Amino acid sequence: MATAKFKEASPYLKPKPSPPPEDYLYNRYLEDLALRTESRDDPVVKLALFGAGRAGTIHLTSIMSSPRVKLLYIVDDVESNWTKLERYWHLEDVTFLHSKQSDRVYKDLNVDAVIVASPTFTHEDIVTKALEARKAVFCEKPIAENRVNTAKCYESAKKVGRPLFCAFNRRFDPSYSSVRDRVRKGEVGHVHMIKTVARDSPLPSVEYLKISGGIFHDCMVHDIDVITWILGEYPDKVSALADANISEIKAIGDFDTVAVTLHFPSGTLGMIDLSRNSSFGYDQRLEVFGPKGMMQVDNEQPIHSVRRQYGQEGQITAPIWYSFASRYMNGYRREFDHFIDIVLGKAESMVRPNEILAVSKIAMACEESARAGKVVELKWADGELPYHR
């Protein structure tokens, strides 16, 4: 009876609690449950997908799960996969084309937007022709093979008045975006140190690495973007050390292990720990430290609530996510929804041209530092850096 005095009124007599904002999946479920029709009054966005490989499959999954879009074309040169794609995804109403037949997409007035997930060397041509045909474009990085041509693509988009969206998917990951919001509210104070760990799994094929653009432009750009996006600041000097411990990677002139330090004008320091090969899963971590405290994003596990213990082995848990397609699944879905909002004029792009160009410039400086063995200073012209809200 000692606790009887703490009895409260029936919970049915209290205001109904709301789910926390962190439970983004339940909040999305509530939107579906409520059958909110505001967005359903929008026209269905008709799409063409270029490339149905590693990245293309992720975007195809987003397309097939969205009632806001309709897929009209898949452009992919691996014709042997067409029948399997059609059967697996039930794409009886989708037209399959070779890249040499791409003009059909550009000339089709029913196509509102194209998603570019084809090999890197094809991006610029597809982006340019799609914009000339007044299609909205969602392009996997990079838009072009150098900063000058990337800038020209953005100029073309501005000229024709159509969006060109190149996303860094980690911005749309709930964990990273939560840390960014809290840092911007001053919860750790002025950031003294920010660190990322990014270790790839599984080891990419040598064939892919040969056309990837190299570890700095294929992998590290994500870490550079996360750091600068969270801080709202860009470095004035960088220093990088890199090596190739895997002989096949060394043979193609690339690196598999990189350590970078970044210095920012405000006094913040940044560190990036990067590897092409993690044997224990897709290692993705972030730490932000300041005078008021610290925030971390730790590795996520597919089955995180199960723990086992046998004999004297200690606790055993599930491994972390195996690769990028699973770890950032929610980020990919959210960036796709954001792109559709942009196409419909309901949102401004969260990723601006100057940000893409700035990240590319920093990656180039890091590679120069690693290859030349020196600290590289970054000079920013007036108007070159984006303004962060």
Coordinates of C-alpha atoms in Angstrom, one line a residue:
M1 CA 0.0 0.0 0.0
A2 CA 3.0 2.3 0.3
T3 CA 2.6 3.4 -3.3
A4 CA -1.2 3.7 -3.4
K5 CA -0.9 7.4 -2.8
F6 CA 0.8 7.8 -6.1
K7 CA -2.2 6.6 -8.1
E8 CA -3.2 8.9 -11.0
A9 CA -6.4 9.5 -12.9
S10 CA -7.2 7.1 -15.8
P11 CA -5.0 7.7 -18.8
Y12 CA -8.2 8.0 -20.8
L13 CA -9.0 11.2 -18.9
K14 CA -5.6 12.7 -19.9
P15 CA -4.7 14.4 -23.2
K16 CA -3.7 11.9 -25.8
P17 CA 0.1 11.8 -26.1
S18 CA 1.8 12.5 -29.4
P19 CA 4.5 10.3 -30.8
P20 CA 8.0 11.8 -30.5
P21 CA 9.4 13.4 -33.7
E22 CA 12.3 10.9 -33.6
D23 CA 9.8 8.1 -34.5
Y24 CA 9.7 9.1 -38.1
L25 CA 8.3 5.8 -39.3
Y26 CA 5.3 6.0 -37.0
N27 CA 4.7 9.6 -38.0
R28 CA 4.8 8.5 -41.6
Y29 CA 2.3 5.8 -40.8
L30 CA -0.1 8.3 -39.2
E31 CA 0.0 10.3 -42.4
D32 CA -1.0 7.2 -44.4
L33 CA -3.6 6.2 -41.9
A34 CA -5.2 9.7 -42.0
L35 CA -5.4 9.5 -45.8
R36 CA -4.4 13.1 -46.1
T37 CA -5.3 14.1 -49.6
E38 CA -3.4 17.4 -50.0
S39 CA -0.5 15.8 -51.7
R40 CA -2.7 13.3 -53.5
D41 CA -4.2 16.3 -55.4
D42 CA -0.8 16.8 -57.0
P43 CA -0.3 15.4 -60.5
V44 CA 1.5 12.1 -60.8
V45 CA 5.2 12.7 -61.8
K46 CA 6.2 10.6 -64.8
L47 CA 9.7 9.4 -64.7
A48 CA 12.5 7.8 -66.8
L49 CA 15.3 5.9 -65.1
F50 CA 18.7 5.8 -66.6
G51 CA 20.7 2.8 -65.2
A52 CA 19.3 -0.2 -63.3
G53 CA 22.5 -1.3 -61.5
R54 CA 23.7 -0.7 -58.0
A55 CA 22.3 2.8 -57.5
G56 CA 19.5 2.4 -60.1
T57 CA 18.0 -0.5 -58.1
I58 CA 17.8 1.7 -55.0
H59 CA 15.9 4.4 -56.9
L60 CA 13.7 1.8 -58.6
T61 CA 12.7 0.6 -55.1
S62 CA 11.8 4.1 -54.2
I63 CA 9.8 4.6 -57.4
M64 CA 7.8 1.4 -57.0
S65 CA 6.9 2.2 -53.4
S66 CA 5.7 5.7 -54.2
P67 CA 2.1 6.5 -55.2
R68 CA 3.3 9.9 -56.3
V69 CA 5.1 8.8 -59.5
K70 CA 4.8 6.6 -62.5
L71 CA 7.7 5.0 -64.3
L72 CA 7.5 5.2 -68.1
Y73 CA 11.0 4.3 -69.3
I74 CA 14.1 2.4 -68.1
V75 CA 17.2 3.1 -70.2
D76 CA 19.9 0.4 -69.6
D77 CA 22.3 -1.3 -72.0
V78 CA 22.3 -4.7 -70.2
E79 CA 19.4 -6.1 -72.4
S80 CA 19.8 -9.5 -70.8
N81 CA 18.3 -8.0 -67.6
W82 CA 15.2 -6.5 -69.2
T83 CA 12.9 -9.5 -68.9
K84 CA 14.0 -10.2 -65.3
L85 CA 13.4 -6.6 -64.3
E86 CA 10.0 -6.6 -66.0
R87 CA 8.9 -9.8 -64.2
Y88 CA 10.4 -9.0 -60.8
W89 CA 8.9 -5.5 -60.6
H90 CA 5.8 -6.1 -62.8
L91 CA 6.9 -3.4 -65.3
E92 CA 4.6 -4.5 -68.1
D93 CA 3.7 -0.8 -68.8
V94 CA 7.4 0.4 -68.8
T95 CA 9.3 0.8 -72.1
F96 CA 12.9 -0.5 -72.0
L97 CA 15.5 1.3 -74.2
H98 CA 19.2 1.1 -75.0
S99 CA 21.2 4.3 -74.3
K100 CA 21.4 4.9 -78.1
Q101 CA 17.6 5.2 -78.1
S102 CA 17.6 7.9 -75.3
D103 CA 16.1 10.5 -77.6
R104 CA 12.7 8.9 -77.2
V105 CA 12.8 9.9 -73.6
Y106 CA 13.9 13.5 -74.3
K107 CA 11.2 13.9 -77.0
D108 CA 8.4 12.4 -74.9
L109 CA 6.4 15.3 -73.5
N110 CA 4.8 13.0 -71.0
V111 CA 8.2 12.6 -69.1
D112 CA 8.4 15.1 -66.3
A113 CA 11.8 14.0 -64.8
V114 CA 14.7 11.7 -65.3
I115 CA 16.8 9.9 -62.7
V116 CA 20.4 9.3 -63.7
A117 CA 22.0 6.3 -62.1
S118 CA 24.0 5.1 -65.0
P119 CA 27.9 4.8 -65.1
T120 CA 29.7 8.0 -64.1
F121 CA 31.1 8.8 -67.5
T122 CA 27.5 9.0 -69.0
H123 CA 26.1 11.5 -66.5
E124 CA 27.0 14.8 -68.1
D125 CA 25.6 13.9 -71.5
I126 CA 22.3 12.6 -70.0
V127 CA 21.9 15.6 -67.7
T128 CA 22.6 18.1 -70.5
K129 CA 20.2 16.5 -73.0
A130 CA 17.5 16.1 -70.4
L131 CA 17.7 19.7 -69.3
E132 CA 17.6 20.9 -73.0
A133 CA 14.4 18.9 -73.3
R134 CA 13.1 20.7 -70.2
K135 CA 13.0 17.7 -67.9
A136 CA 13.7 17.9 -64.2
V137 CA 16.9 15.9 -63.3
F138 CA 17.9 13.8 -60.3
C139 CA 21.5 12.8 -60.9
E140 CA 23.7 10.6 -58.8
K141 CA 27.1 12.1 -58.0
P142 CA 29.0 13.3 -59.9
I143 CA 27.0 15.4 -62.3
A144 CA 30.1 15.7 -64.6
E145 CA 33.7 14.5 -64.4
N146 CA 35.1 18.0 -63.4
R147 CA 33.9 21.1 -61.5
V148 CA 33.9 23.3 -64.6
N149 CA 31.4 21.0 -66.5
T150 CA 29.4 20.5 -63.3
A151 CA 29.0 24.3 -63.0
K152 CA 27.9 24.4 -66.7
C153 CA 25.2 21.9 -66.0
Y154 CA 23.8 24.0 -63.2
E155 CA 23.9 27.0 -65.4
S156 CA 21.9 25.1 -68.0
A157 CA 19.3 24.1 -65.4
K158 CA 19.0 27.7 -64.3
K159 CA 18.7 28.9 -67.9
V160 CA 15.8 26.5 -68.7
G161 CA 14.2 26.9 -65.3
R162 CA 14.2 23.2 -64.4
P163 CA 15.6 21.6 -61.3
L164 CA 18.9 19.7 -61.3
F165 CA 19.2 17.8 -58.1
C166 CA 22.4 16.0 -56.9
A167 CA 21.9 14.6 -53.5
F168 CA 24.2 13.5 -50.7
N169 CA 22.0 10.8 -49.1
R170 CA 23.4 11.2 -45.6
R171 CA 21.7 14.6 -45.3
F172 CA 18.4 12.8 -45.4
D173 CA 19.4 10.1 -42.9
P174 CA 17.3 10.7 -39.7
S175 CA 20.4 10.3 -37.4
Y176 CA 22.6 12.7 -39.2
S177 CA 19.9 15.3 -39.8
S178 CA 19.0 15.1 -36.0
V179 CA 22.6 15.8 -35.0
R180 CA 22.8 18.7 -37.5
D181 CA 19.6 20.3 -36.1
R182 CA 20.9 20.0 -32.5
V183 CA 24.3 21.4 -33.4
R184 CA 22.7 24.4 -35.1
K185 CA 20.6 25.0 -32.0
G186 CA 23.9 25.3 -30.0
E187 CA 23.5 22.2 -27.9
V188 CA 27.2 21.5 -27.8
G189 CA 28.3 25.2 -28.2
H190 CA 30.9 26.2 -30.7
V191 CA 32.1 22.9 -32.2
H192 CA 35.8 22.2 -31.4
M193 CA 36.1 18.9 -33.1
I194 CA 34.0 16.9 -35.6
K195 CA 35.0 13.4 -36.8
T196 CA 33.6 10.9 -39.2
V197 CA 34.4 7.2 -39.8
A198 CA 33.4 5.7 -43.1
R199 CA 34.5 2.2 -44.0
D200 CA 33.1 0.5 -47.0
S201 CA 31.5 -2.9 -47.1
P202 CA 31.7 -5.0 -49.2
L203 CA 35.0 -4.2 -51.0
P204 CA 34.0 -2.8 -54.4
S205 CA 35.1 -4.6 -57.5
V206 CA 38.3 -3.4 -59.2
E207 CA 36.2 -2.9 -62.4
Y208 CA 34.0 -0.4 -60.4
L209 CA 37.0 1.3 -58.8
K210 CA 38.5 2.0 -62.2
I211 CA 35.5 4.1 -63.2
S212 CA 34.6 5.4 -59.8
G213 CA 36.7 8.6 -59.9
G214 CA 38.8 7.5 -56.9
I215 CA 38.3 7.3 -53.2
F216 CA 38.4 11.0 -52.6
H217 CA 35.6 11.8 -55.2
D218 CA 33.6 8.6 -54.8
C219 CA 33.7 8.1 -51.0
M220 CA 35.1 11.0 -49.1
V221 CA 32.8 13.6 -50.7
H222 CA 30.0 12.2 -48.5
D223 CA 32.1 12.9 -45.3
I224 CA 33.1 16.3 -46.5
D225 CA 29.5 17.2 -47.2
V226 CA 28.3 15.9 -43.8
I227 CA 30.9 17.9 -41.9
T228 CA 30.4 21.1 -43.8
W229 CA 26.6 20.8 -43.8
I230 CA 26.6 20.3 -40.0
L231 CA 29.0 23.1 -39.3
G232 CA 27.7 25.6 -41.9
E233 CA 31.4 26.4 -42.6
Y234 CA 34.1 25.4 -45.1
P235 CA 37.8 24.7 -44.4
D236 CA 40.6 27.0 -45.2
K237 CA 43.3 24.2 -45.2
V238 CA 43.4 20.5 -45.3
S239 CA 46.0 17.7 -44.8
A240 CA 45.7 14.1 -46.0
L241 CA 47.7 10.9 -45.7
A242 CA 46.7 7.9 -47.8
D243 CA 48.0 4.5 -48.8
A244 CA 46.9 1.4 -50.7
N245 CA 47.2 -1.8 -48.6
I246 CA 45.4 -3.8 -51.3
S247 CA 47.7 -4.5 -54.2
E248 CA 45.0 -4.4 -56.8
I249 CA 43.9 -1.0 -55.7
K250 CA 47.5 0.2 -55.7
A251 CA 47.9 -1.1 -59.2
I252 CA 45.2 1.3 -60.5
G253 CA 46.8 4.3 -58.8
D254 CA 44.1 4.7 -56.1
F255 CA 44.1 4.4 -52.3
D256 CA 42.1 2.2 -49.9
T257 CA 42.9 4.0 -46.6
V258 CA 42.8 7.7 -46.0
A259 CA 43.1 10.0 -43.0
V260 CA 42.3 13.7 -43.4
T261 CA 42.4 16.7 -41.1
L262 CA 40.5 19.9 -41.9
H263 CA 40.9 23.4 -40.3
F264 CA 38.0 25.8 -40.3
P265 CA 38.3 29.6 -39.9
S266 CA 36.3 29.6 -36.7
G267 CA 38.9 27.3 -35.1
T268 CA 36.9 24.0 -35.5
L269 CA 39.0 21.0 -36.5
G270 CA 37.6 18.1 -38.6
M271 CA 38.9 14.5 -39.0
I272 CA 37.9 11.9 -41.6
D273 CA 38.8 8.2 -41.2
L274 CA 38.2 6.4 -44.5
S275 CA 38.6 2.9 -45.7
R276 CA 37.4 0.9 -48.8
N277 CA 37.3 -2.4 -46.9
S278 CA 35.6 -3.1 -43.6
S279 CA 35.4 -6.9 -42.8
F280 CA 32.7 -6.4 -40.1
G281 CA 30.1 -4.4 -42.0
Y282 CA 29.4 -0.8 -43.2
D283 CA 31.1 1.3 -40.5
Q284 CA 29.5 4.7 -40.4
R285 CA 30.0 6.9 -37.3
L286 CA 30.0 10.6 -36.5
E287 CA 31.1 12.6 -33.4
V288 CA 30.7 16.3 -32.7
F289 CA 32.4 17.7 -29.6
G290 CA 32.1 21.2 -28.0
P291 CA 32.4 22.9 -24.7
K292 CA 28.8 22.0 -23.7
G293 CA 29.1 18.3 -24.5
M294 CA 29.3 15.7 -27.3
M295 CA 27.0 14.0 -29.8
Q296 CA 27.5 10.7 -31.6
V297 CA 26.0 8.8 -34.4
D298 CA 26.9 5.1 -33.8
N299 CA 26.6 2.2 -36.1
E300 CA 23.1 0.8 -36.6
Q301 CA 22.2 -2.9 -36.5
P302 CA 19.4 -4.6 -38.4
I303 CA 18.3 -6.6 -35.3
H304 CA 19.4 -4.3 -32.5
S305 CA 17.2 -5.6 -29.7
V306 CA 18.5 -9.2 -29.5
R307 CA 21.4 -10.2 -27.3
R308 CA 22.8 -13.7 -26.8
Q309 CA 25.2 -15.1 -24.3
Y310 CA 26.7 -18.6 -24.2
G311 CA 29.2 -19.9 -21.7
Q312 CA 32.0 -17.5 -21.1
E313 CA 31.8 -15.7 -24.5
G314 CA 30.2 -12.6 -23.3
Q315 CA 27.3 -10.9 -25.0
I316 CA 26.7 -11.4 -28.8
T317 CA 24.7 -9.1 -30.9
A318 CA 23.8 -8.8 -34.5
P319 CA 26.3 -7.4 -36.9
I320 CA 25.9 -3.8 -38.2
W321 CA 24.3 -3.1 -41.6
Y322 CA 26.3 -4.8 -44.3
S323 CA 26.4 -2.0 -46.9
F324 CA 25.1 1.4 -48.1
A325 CA 21.9 0.2 -49.6
S326 CA 20.6 -1.1 -46.3
R327 CA 22.2 1.5 -43.9
Y328 CA 20.9 4.5 -45.8
M329 CA 17.6 3.0 -47.1
N330 CA 15.6 5.6 -45.2
G331 CA 17.9 8.4 -46.5
Y332 CA 17.4 7.3 -50.1
R333 CA 13.6 7.2 -49.7
R334 CA 13.5 10.6 -48.1
E335 CA 15.7 12.2 -50.7
F336 CA 13.5 10.8 -53.4
D337 CA 10.4 12.2 -51.8
H338 CA 12.2 15.6 -51.5
F339 CA 13.0 15.5 -55.2
I340 CA 9.4 14.9 -56.1
D341 CA 8.5 17.9 -53.9
I342 CA 11.0 20.0 -55.8
V343 CA 9.6 18.9 -59.2
L344 CA 6.1 19.8 -58.0
G345 CA 7.2 23.2 -56.8
K346 CA 6.5 22.4 -53.2
A347 CA 10.0 22.7 -51.9
E348 CA 13.4 24.3 -52.6
S349 CA 16.3 21.9 -53.0
M350 CA 18.1 21.2 -49.7
V351 CA 21.3 20.6 -51.8
R352 CA 22.4 23.7 -53.6
P353 CA 24.8 24.0 -56.6
N354 CA 27.5 25.9 -54.6
E355 CA 27.5 23.2 -52.0
I356 CA 28.2 20.5 -54.6
L357 CA 30.9 22.5 -56.2
A358 CA 32.5 23.4 -52.8
V359 CA 32.6 19.8 -51.7
S360 CA 34.3 18.8 -55.0
K361 CA 36.9 21.6 -54.5
I362 CA 37.7 20.3 -51.0
A363 CA 38.0 16.7 -52.2
M364 CA 40.4 17.9 -54.9
A365 CA 42.5 19.6 -52.2
C366 CA 42.5 16.5 -50.1
E367 CA 43.8 14.4 -53.0
E368 CA 46.4 17.0 -53.8
S369 CA 47.6 16.9 -50.2
A370 CA 47.8 13.1 -50.1
R371 CA 49.7 12.8 -53.4
A372 CA 52.0 15.8 -52.8
G373 CA 52.5 15.2 -49.1
K374 CA 51.7 18.8 -48.0
V375 CA 49.1 20.9 -46.3
V376 CA 46.9 22.5 -49.0
E377 CA 45.3 25.9 -48.4
L378 CA 41.9 26.6 -49.8
K379 CA 41.1 30.1 -51.1
W380 CA 37.4 30.9 -51.6
A381 CA 36.3 33.7 -53.9
D382 CA 33.4 36.0 -53.1
G383 CA 30.2 34.3 -53.8
E384 CA 31.8 30.9 -54.2
L385 CA 30.6 29.5 -50.8
P386 CA 26.9 28.9 -50.2
Y387 CA 25.0 30.6 -47.4
H388 CA 23.9 28.2 -44.7
R389 CA 20.6 28.8 -43.0

